[in-house]
Coordinates of C-alpha atoms in Angstrom, one line a residue:
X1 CA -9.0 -8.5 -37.5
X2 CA -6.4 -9.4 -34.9
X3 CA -7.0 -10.2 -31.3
X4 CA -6.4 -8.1 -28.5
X5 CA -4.1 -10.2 -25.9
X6 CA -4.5 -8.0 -23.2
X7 CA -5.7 -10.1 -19.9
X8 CA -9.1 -8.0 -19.5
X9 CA -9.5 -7.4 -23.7
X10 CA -12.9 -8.8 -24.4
X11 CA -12.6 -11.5 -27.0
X12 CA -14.6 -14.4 -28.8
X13 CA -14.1 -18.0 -27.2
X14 CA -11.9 -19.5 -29.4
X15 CA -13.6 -23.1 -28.9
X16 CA -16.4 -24.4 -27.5
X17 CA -15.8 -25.3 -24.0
X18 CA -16.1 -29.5 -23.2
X19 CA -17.5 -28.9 -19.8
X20 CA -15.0 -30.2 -17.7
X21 CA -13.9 -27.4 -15.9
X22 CA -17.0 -27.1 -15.3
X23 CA -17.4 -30.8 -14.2
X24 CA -14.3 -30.3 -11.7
X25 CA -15.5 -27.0 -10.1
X26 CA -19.4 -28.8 -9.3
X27 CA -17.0 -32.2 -8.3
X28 CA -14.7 -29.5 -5.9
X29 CA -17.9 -27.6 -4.4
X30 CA -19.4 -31.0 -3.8
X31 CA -17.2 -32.8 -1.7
X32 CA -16.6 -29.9 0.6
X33 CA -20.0 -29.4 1.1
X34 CA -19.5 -33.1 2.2
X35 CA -16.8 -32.1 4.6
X36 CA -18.9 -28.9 5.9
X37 CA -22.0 -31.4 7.0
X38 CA -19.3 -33.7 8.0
X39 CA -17.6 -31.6 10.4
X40 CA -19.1 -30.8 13.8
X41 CA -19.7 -27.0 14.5
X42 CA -17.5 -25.4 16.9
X43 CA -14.7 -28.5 16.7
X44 CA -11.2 -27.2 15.0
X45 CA -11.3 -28.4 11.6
X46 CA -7.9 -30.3 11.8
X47 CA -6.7 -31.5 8.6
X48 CA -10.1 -30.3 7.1
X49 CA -7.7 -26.6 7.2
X50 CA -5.3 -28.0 4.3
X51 CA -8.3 -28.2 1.7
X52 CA -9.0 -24.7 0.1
X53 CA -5.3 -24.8 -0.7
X54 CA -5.2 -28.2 -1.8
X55 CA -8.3 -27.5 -4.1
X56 CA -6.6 -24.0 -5.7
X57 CA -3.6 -26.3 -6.7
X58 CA -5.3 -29.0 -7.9
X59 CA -8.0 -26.6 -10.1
X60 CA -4.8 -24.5 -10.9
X61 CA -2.8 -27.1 -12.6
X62 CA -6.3 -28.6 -14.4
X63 CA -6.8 -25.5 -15.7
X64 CA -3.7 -23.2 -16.2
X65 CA -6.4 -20.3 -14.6
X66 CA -4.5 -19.0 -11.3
X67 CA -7.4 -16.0 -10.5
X68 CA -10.1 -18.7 -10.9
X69 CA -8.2 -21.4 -9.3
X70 CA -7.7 -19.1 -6.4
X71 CA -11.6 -18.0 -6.1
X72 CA -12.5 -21.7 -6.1
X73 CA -10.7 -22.2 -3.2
X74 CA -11.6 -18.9 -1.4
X75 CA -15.0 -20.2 -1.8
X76 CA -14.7 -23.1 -0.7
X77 CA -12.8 -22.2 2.5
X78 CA -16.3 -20.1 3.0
X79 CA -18.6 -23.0 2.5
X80 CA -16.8 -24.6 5.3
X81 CA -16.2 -21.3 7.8
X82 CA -20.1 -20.1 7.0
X83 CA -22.2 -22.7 5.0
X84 CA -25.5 -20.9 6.3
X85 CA -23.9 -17.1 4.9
X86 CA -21.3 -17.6 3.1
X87 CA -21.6 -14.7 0.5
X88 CA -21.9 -12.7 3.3
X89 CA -18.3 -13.4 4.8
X90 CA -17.4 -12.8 1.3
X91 CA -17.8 -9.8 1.3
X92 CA -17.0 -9.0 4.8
X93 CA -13.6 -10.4 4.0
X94 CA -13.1 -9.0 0.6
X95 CA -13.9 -5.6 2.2
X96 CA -11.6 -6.0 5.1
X97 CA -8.7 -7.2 2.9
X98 CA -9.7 -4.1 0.2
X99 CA -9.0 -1.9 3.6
X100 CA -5.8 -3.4 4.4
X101 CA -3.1 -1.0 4.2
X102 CA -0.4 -3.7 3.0
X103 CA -3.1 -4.1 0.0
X104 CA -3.1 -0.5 -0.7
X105 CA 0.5 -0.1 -0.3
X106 CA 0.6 -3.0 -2.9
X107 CA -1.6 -1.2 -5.4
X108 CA -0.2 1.9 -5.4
X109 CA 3.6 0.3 -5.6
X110 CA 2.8 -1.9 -8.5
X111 CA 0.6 0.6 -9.9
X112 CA 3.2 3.1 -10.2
X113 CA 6.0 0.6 -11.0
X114 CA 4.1 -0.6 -14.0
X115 CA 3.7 3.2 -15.0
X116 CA 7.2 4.1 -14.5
X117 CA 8.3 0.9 -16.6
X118 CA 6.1 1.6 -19.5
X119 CA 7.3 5.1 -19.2
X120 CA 10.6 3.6 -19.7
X121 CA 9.5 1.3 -22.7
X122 CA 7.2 4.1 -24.3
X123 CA 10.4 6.8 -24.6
X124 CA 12.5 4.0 -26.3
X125 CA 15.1 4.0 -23.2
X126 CA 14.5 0.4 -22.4
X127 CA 15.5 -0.3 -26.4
X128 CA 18.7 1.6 -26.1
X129 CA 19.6 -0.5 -22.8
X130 CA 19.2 -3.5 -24.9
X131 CA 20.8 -2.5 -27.9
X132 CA 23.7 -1.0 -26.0
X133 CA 23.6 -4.6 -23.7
X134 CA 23.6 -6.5 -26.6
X135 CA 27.2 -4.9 -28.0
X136 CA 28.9 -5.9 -24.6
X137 CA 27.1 -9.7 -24.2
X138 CA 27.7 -11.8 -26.8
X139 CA 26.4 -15.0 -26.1
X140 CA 23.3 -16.5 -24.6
X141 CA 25.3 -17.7 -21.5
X142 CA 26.2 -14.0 -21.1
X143 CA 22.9 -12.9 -21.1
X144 CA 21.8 -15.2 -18.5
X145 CA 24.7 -14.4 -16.2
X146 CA 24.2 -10.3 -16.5
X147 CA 20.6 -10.9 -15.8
X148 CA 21.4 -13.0 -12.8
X149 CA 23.9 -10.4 -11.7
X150 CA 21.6 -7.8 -12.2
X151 CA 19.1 -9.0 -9.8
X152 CA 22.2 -9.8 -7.1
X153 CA 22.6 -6.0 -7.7
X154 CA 19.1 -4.8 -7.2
X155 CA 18.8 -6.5 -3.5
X156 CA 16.9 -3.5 -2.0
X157 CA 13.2 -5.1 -2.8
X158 CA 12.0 -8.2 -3.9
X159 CA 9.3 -6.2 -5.9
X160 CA 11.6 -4.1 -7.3
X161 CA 14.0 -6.7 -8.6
X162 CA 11.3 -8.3 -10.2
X163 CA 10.1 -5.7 -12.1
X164 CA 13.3 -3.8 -12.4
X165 CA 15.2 -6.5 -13.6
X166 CA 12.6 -7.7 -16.3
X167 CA 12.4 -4.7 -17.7
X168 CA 15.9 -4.5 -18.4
X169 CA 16.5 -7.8 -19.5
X170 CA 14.1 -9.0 -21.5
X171 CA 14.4 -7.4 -24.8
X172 CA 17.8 -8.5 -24.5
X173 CA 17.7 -12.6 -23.5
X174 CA 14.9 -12.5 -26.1
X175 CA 17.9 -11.4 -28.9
X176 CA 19.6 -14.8 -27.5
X177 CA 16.8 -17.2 -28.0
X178 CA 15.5 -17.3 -24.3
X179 CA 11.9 -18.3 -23.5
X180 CA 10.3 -15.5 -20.8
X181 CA 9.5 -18.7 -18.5
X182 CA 13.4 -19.3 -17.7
X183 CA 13.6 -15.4 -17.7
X184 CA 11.1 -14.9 -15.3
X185 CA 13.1 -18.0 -13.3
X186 CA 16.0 -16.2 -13.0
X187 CA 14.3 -13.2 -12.3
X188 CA 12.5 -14.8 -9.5
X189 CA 15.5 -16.9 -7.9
X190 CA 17.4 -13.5 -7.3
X191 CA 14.5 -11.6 -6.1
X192 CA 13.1 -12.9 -2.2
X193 CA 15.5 -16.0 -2.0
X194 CA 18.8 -13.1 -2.7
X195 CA 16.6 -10.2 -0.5
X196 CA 16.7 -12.2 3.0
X197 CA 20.6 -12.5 2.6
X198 CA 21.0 -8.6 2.6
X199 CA 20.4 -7.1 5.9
X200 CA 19.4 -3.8 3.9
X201 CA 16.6 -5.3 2.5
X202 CA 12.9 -4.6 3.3
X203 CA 12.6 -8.4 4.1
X204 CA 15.4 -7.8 6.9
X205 CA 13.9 -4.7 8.1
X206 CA 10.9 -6.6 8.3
X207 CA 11.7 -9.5 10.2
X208 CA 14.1 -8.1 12.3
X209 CA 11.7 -6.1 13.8
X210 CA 9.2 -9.0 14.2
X211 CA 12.0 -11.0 16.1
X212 CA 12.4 -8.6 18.6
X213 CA 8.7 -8.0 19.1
X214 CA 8.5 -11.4 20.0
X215 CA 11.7 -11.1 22.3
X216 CA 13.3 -14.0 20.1
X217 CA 16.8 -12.2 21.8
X218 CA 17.3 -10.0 24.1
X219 CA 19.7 -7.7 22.0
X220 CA 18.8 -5.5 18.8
X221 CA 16.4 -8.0 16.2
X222 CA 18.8 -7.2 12.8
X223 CA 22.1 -8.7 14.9
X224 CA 20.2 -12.0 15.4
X225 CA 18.9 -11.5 12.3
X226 CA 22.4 -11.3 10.6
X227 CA 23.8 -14.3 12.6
X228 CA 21.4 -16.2 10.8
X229 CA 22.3 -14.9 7.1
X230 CA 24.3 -17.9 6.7
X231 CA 22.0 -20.2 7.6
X232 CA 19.5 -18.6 5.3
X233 CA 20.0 -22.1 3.7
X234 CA 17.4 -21.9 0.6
X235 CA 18.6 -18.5 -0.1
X236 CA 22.1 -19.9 -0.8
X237 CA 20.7 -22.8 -2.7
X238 CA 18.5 -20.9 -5.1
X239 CA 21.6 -18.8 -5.7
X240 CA 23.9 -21.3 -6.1
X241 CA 21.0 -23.1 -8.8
X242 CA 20.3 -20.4 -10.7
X243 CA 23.9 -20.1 -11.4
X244 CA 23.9 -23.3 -12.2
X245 CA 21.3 -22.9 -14.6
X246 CA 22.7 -19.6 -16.4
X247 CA 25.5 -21.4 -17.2
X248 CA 24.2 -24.3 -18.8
X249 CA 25.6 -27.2 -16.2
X250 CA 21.9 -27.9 -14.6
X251 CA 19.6 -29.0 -17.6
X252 CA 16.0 -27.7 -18.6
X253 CA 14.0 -29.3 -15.9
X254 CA 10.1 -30.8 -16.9
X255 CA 7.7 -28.0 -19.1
X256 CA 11.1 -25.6 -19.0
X257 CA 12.4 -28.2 -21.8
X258 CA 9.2 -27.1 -23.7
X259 CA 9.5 -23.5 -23.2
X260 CA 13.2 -23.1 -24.4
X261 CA 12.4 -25.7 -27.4
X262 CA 9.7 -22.7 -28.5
X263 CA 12.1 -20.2 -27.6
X264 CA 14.9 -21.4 -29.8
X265 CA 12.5 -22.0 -32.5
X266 CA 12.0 -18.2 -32.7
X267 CA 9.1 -17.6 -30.4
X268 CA 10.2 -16.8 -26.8
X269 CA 6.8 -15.4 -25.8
X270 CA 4.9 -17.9 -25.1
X271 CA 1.2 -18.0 -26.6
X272 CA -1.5 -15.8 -24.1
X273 CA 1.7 -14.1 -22.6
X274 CA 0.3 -10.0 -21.3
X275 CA 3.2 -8.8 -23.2
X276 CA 4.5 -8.8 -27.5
X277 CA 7.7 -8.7 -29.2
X278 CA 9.3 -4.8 -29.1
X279 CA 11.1 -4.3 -32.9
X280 CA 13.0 -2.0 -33.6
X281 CA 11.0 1.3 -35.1
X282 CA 8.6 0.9 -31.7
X283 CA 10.4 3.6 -30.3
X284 CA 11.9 7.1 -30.8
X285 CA 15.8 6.5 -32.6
X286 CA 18.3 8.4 -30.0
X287 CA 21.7 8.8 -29.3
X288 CA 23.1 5.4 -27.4
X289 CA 24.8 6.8 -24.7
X290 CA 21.7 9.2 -24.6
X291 CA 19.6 6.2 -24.6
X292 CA 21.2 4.0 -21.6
X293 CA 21.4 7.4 -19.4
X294 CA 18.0 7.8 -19.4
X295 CA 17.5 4.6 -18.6
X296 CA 19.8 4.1 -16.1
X297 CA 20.2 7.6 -14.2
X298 CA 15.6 7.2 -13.4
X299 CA 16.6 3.2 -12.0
X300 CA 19.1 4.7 -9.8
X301 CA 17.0 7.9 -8.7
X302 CA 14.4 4.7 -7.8
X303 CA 16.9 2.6 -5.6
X304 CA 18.1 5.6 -4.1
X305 CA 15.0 7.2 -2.8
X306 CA 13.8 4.2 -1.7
X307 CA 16.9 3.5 0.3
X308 CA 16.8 7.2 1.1
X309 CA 13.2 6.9 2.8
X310 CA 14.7 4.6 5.0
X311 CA 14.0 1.2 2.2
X312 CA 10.2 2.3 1.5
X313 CA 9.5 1.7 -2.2
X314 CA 6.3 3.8 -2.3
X315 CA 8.2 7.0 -1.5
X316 CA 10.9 5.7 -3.9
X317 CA 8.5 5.0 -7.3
X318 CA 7.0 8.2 -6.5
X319 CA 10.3 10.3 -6.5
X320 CA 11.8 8.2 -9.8
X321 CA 8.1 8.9 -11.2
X322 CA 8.3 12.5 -11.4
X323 CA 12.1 12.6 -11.8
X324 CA 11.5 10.7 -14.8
X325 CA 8.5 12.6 -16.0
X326 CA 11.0 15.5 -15.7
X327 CA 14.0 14.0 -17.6
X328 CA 12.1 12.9 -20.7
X329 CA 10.0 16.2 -20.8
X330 CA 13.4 18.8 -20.7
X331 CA 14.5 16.4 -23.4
X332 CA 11.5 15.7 -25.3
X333 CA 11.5 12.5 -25.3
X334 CA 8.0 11.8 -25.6
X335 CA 4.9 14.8 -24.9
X336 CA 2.9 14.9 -21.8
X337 CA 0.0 13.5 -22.7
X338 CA 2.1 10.5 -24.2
X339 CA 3.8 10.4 -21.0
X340 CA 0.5 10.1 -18.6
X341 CA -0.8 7.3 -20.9
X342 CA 1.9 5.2 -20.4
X343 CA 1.7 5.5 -16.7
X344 CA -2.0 4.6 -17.1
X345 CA -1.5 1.8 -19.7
X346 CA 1.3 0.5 -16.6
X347 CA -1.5 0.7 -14.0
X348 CA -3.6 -1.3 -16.4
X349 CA -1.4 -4.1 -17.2
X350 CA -0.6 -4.8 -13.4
X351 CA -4.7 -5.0 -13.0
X352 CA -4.1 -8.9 -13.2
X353 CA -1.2 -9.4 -11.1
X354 CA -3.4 -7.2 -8.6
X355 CA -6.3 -9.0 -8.7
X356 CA -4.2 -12.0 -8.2
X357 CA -2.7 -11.2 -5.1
X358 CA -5.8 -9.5 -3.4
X359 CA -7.4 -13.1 -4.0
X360 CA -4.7 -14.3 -2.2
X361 CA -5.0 -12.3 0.5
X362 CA -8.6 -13.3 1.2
X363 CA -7.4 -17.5 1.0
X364 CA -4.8 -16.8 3.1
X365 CA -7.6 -14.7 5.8
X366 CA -9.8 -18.1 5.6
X367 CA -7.1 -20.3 5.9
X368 CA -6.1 -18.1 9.2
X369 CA -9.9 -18.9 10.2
X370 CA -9.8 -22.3 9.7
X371 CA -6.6 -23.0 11.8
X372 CA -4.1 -23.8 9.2
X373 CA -0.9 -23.1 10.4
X374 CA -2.0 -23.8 14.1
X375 CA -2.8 -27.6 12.9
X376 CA 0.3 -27.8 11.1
X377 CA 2.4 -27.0 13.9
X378 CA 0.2 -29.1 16.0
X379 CA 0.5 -31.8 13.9
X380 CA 4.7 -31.7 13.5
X381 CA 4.8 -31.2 17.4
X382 CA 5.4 -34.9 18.4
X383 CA 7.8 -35.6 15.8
X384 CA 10.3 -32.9 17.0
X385 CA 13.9 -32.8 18.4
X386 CA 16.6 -30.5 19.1
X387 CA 18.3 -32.2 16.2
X388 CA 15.0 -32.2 13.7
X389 CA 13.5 -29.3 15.1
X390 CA 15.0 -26.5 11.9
X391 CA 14.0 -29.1 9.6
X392 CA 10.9 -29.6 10.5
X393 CA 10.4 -25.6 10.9
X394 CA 11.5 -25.1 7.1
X395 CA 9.0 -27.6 5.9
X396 CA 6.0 -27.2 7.7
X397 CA 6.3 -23.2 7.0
X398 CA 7.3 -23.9 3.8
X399 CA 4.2 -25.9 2.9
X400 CA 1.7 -23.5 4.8
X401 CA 3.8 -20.3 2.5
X402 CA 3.4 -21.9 -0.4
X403 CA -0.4 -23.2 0.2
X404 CA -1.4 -19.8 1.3
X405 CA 1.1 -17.1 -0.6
X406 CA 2.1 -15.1 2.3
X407 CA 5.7 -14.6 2.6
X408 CA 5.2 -12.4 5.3
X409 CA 1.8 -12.9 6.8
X410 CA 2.1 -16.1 7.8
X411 CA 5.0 -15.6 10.2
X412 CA 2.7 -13.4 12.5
X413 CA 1.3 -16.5 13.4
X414 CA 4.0 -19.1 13.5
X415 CA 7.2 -16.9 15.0
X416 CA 5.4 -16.3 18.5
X417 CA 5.0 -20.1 18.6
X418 CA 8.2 -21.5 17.0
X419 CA 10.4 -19.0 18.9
X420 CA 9.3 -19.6 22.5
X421 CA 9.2 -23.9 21.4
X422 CA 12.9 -23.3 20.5
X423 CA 14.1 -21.3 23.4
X424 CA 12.3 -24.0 25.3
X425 CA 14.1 -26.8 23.4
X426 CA 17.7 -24.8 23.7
X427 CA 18.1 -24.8 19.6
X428 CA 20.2 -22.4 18.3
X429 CA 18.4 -19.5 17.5
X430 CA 20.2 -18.3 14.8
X431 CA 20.0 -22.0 12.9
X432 CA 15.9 -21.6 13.5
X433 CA 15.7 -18.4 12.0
X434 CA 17.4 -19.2 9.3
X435 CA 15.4 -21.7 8.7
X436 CA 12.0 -19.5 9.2
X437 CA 13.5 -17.2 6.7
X438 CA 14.3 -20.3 4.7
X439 CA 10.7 -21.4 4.0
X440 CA 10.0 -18.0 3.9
X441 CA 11.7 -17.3 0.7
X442 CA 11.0 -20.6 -0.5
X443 CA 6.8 -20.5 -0.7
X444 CA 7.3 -16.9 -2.1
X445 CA 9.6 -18.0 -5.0
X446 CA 7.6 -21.5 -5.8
X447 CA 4.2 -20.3 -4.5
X448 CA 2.6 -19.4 -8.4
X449 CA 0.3 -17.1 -6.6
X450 CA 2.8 -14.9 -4.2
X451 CA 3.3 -11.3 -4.9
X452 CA 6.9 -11.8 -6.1
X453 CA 6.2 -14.8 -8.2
X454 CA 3.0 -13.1 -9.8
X455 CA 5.3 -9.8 -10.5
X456 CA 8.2 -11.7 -12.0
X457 CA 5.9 -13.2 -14.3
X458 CA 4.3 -9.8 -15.3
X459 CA 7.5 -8.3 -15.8
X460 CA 8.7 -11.0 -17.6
X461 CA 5.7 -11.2 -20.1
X462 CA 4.5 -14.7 -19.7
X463 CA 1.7 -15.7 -17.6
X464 CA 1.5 -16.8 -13.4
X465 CA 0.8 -20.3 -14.0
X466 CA 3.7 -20.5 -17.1
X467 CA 5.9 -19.3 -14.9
X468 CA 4.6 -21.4 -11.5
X469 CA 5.3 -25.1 -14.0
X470 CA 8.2 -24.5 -15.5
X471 CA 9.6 -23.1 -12.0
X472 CA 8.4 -25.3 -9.8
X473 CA 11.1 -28.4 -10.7
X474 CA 14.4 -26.0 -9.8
X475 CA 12.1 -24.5 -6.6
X476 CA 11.8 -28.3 -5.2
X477 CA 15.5 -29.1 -5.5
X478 CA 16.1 -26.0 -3.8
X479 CA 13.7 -27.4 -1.0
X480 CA 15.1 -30.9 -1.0
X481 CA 18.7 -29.3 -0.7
X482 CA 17.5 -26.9 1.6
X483 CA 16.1 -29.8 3.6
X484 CA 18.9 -31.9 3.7
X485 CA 21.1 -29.2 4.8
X486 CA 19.2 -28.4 8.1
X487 CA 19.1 -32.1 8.8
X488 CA 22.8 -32.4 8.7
X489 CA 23.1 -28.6 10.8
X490 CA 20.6 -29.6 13.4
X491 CA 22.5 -32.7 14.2
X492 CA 25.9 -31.4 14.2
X493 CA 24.8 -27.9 16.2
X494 CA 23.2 -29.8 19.2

């Protein structure tokens, strides 16, 4: 009897476990119960802050487990925070994060998303695209390149271009021998990192309005916002690598080598992935041109209500829901019933990606308690300059991004500090905006447990921490570049 591959399909161990995860989870919750008698009550925790992150990287890469590797942490930032009750702030937490309304947003978005893709897949639409693709590209480059182009395209939403984009592509790089890790790279670098360089995006939107809030200019936010597009430095660099990449002249970079060497063997899923190879009598034989229409005609009903609805993509994937309920019903495409249960099996295969991010949300609430992001600009406070001060801004918040997987979050924090310390300074605003929005889209495209990261690799089929490795090389070039860049722009703009 086969096994199910599904992420919550109950299963037979396949080996015995040797005990050292175990090993390194007692190890973890032992020395921070060290640091928790260590540290004095009612002190600021200082550097003490960084270790729940440091732990859910260092279990994550052990382990290849990103939920687990995230709960370690989250209970480990509660041993320190409450050491007398900590199951209690648990659950206070978990509650209050369960009531956010970003989290519910979040459900009911990727819910429906996932049900409006499978709808998609189950009606055979997403086959036609592919076969009908795979007459006009003819070579792996080409695939690449339209799947790079298509995420430029689809600059609305970084959720949407991760889903959107996957779902279009994959059957077709898969034809060409591409591994879902480089996929869901590509994916990934034109999702956030192309999304803060469009001043239609939700990120603008976003921001701009958080910039004015926090009287970061005293005209309209989005103008000073789109002054600082071009120096949206690691926006330009992941495009500009990606590229690269597509076109072959920037190598396979550490476990991507193994990926692609599996993929051109014939297997470009990669073992565990939530997602199986699609052949060709899956789905229901249609016209071509039929076939890409109803494809294409629901993805633009989706982008265009959400832009519609003034760039909200819940409104959006509810219109292109029952617009393409509709489309495939007059047509019969598929019955009603058959319809529904893809929309539910959708729901149910974004339950992981979910449960990752809601973890995420908790880490990133006791890293808020414990003063993270306060000590790191605390600590980088000395060191600063006119001249350094972007610099410094982009790695610092790109650290405390990536450590924490809040894209957005974070900057409620940091941008009524950094702002006033820059007006203060007389740096250009535009250049330290830019470089906000830099490290921004930098810890949600290298962070393996950010919302965009964790969706790109859903849509993709392989798993968060498969895609998080074999990322993770291009995403630190990017930095490094990024880096570099503001060095040289903060010394020749003051």
């Amino acid at each position: 009897m086969s096994q199910s591959t599904h992420p919550f399909a109950p299963s037979l161990p396949a080996r015995r476990g040797t005990g050292r995860t175990l090993l390194l989870v007692l190890a973890v919750l032992g020395s921070v119960v060290g640091l928790t008698l260590a540290h004095r009550p009612g002190t600021d925790y200082g550097w003490i802050s960084l270790v729940p992150s440091l732990i859910v990287l260092v279990v994550a890469i052990a382990t290849h487990r990103t939920l687990e590797a995230l709960a370690v942490g989250v209970l480990a930032g509660l041993i320190l925070l409450q050491p007398d009750d900590f199951v209690g702030e648990l659950a206070d937490i978990s509650l209050s994060v369960m009531m956010n309304e970003t989290i519910a947003w979040l459900i009911l978005v990727c819910g429906l998303m996932g049900g409006f893709i499978a709808m998609l897949e189950k009606s055979g639409c997403t086959l036609s695209f592919s076969h009908f693709m795979t007459r006009m590209v003819k070579t792996r480059r080409q695939s690449l390149l339209s799947t790079a182009a298509l995420g430029v395209l689809i600059f609305i939403d970084d959720y949407l271009n991760a889903l959107a984009t996957s779902a279009a592509m994959k059957r077709l790089t898969d034809r060409f021998g591409v591994s879902r890790e480089k996929l869901a790279y590509i994916v990934d670098s034109t999702a956030a990192p192309i999304c803060i360089l469009v001043p239609l995006s939700t990120w603008a939107v976003y921001f701009a309005e958080l910039l004015e809030t926090n009287a970061a200019t005293d005209g309209p936010g989005m103008w000073l916002y789109i002054q600082s597009i071009p120096f949206m430095l690691y926006g330009w660099v992941a495009m500009g690598l990606v590229l690269l990449v597509a076109i072959g002249k920037l190598p396979d970079l550490g476990p991507m080598k193994a990926a692609e060497a599996r993929a051109r063997a014939g297997q470009p899923i990669p073992d565990g992935a939530p997602d199986q190879p699609l052949g060709d009598d899956d789905a229901p034989a249609m016209r071509p041109w039929l076939g890409v229409v109803n494809f294409l005609a629901p993805m633009a009903v989706l982008i265009g209500a959400s832009a519609w609805f003034e760039i909200d993509l819940l409104k959006g994937v509810i219109v292109a829901t029952l617009f393409t309920l509709v489309l495939y019903l007059i047509q019969r495409l598929a019955t009603f019933n058959t319809l529904m249960d893809a929309i539910m099996d959708g729901f149910r295969t974004m339950m992981l990606p979910l449960a990752i991010v809601a973890v995420g949300f908790v880490l990133r609430e006791v890293n808020d308690q414990l003063g993270m992001t306060a000590f790191m600009i605390d600590a980088l406070s000395p060191y600063l300059t006119v001249a350094l001060l972007p610099a410094l801004v982009f790695v610092s918040m790109a650290v405390v991004v990536f450590a924490t997987g809040s894209s957005w979050g974070v900057f409620v924090i940091s941008i009524p500090i950094v702002v006033p310390m820059a007006q203060h300074m007389g740096a250009p605003m535009p250049l330290v905006v830019g470089a906000l929005l830099s490290a921004s889209s930098f810890g949600s495209h290298a962070c393996f447990f950010s919302d965009s990261s964790v969706l790109s690799s859903q849509g993709s089929g392989c798993l968060p921490m498969q895609h998080g490795l074999t990322q993770f090389p291009y995403a630190l070039l990017g930095a490094l570049l990024t880096a570099s860049g503001f060095v040289v722009l903060g010394y020749a703009m003051t």
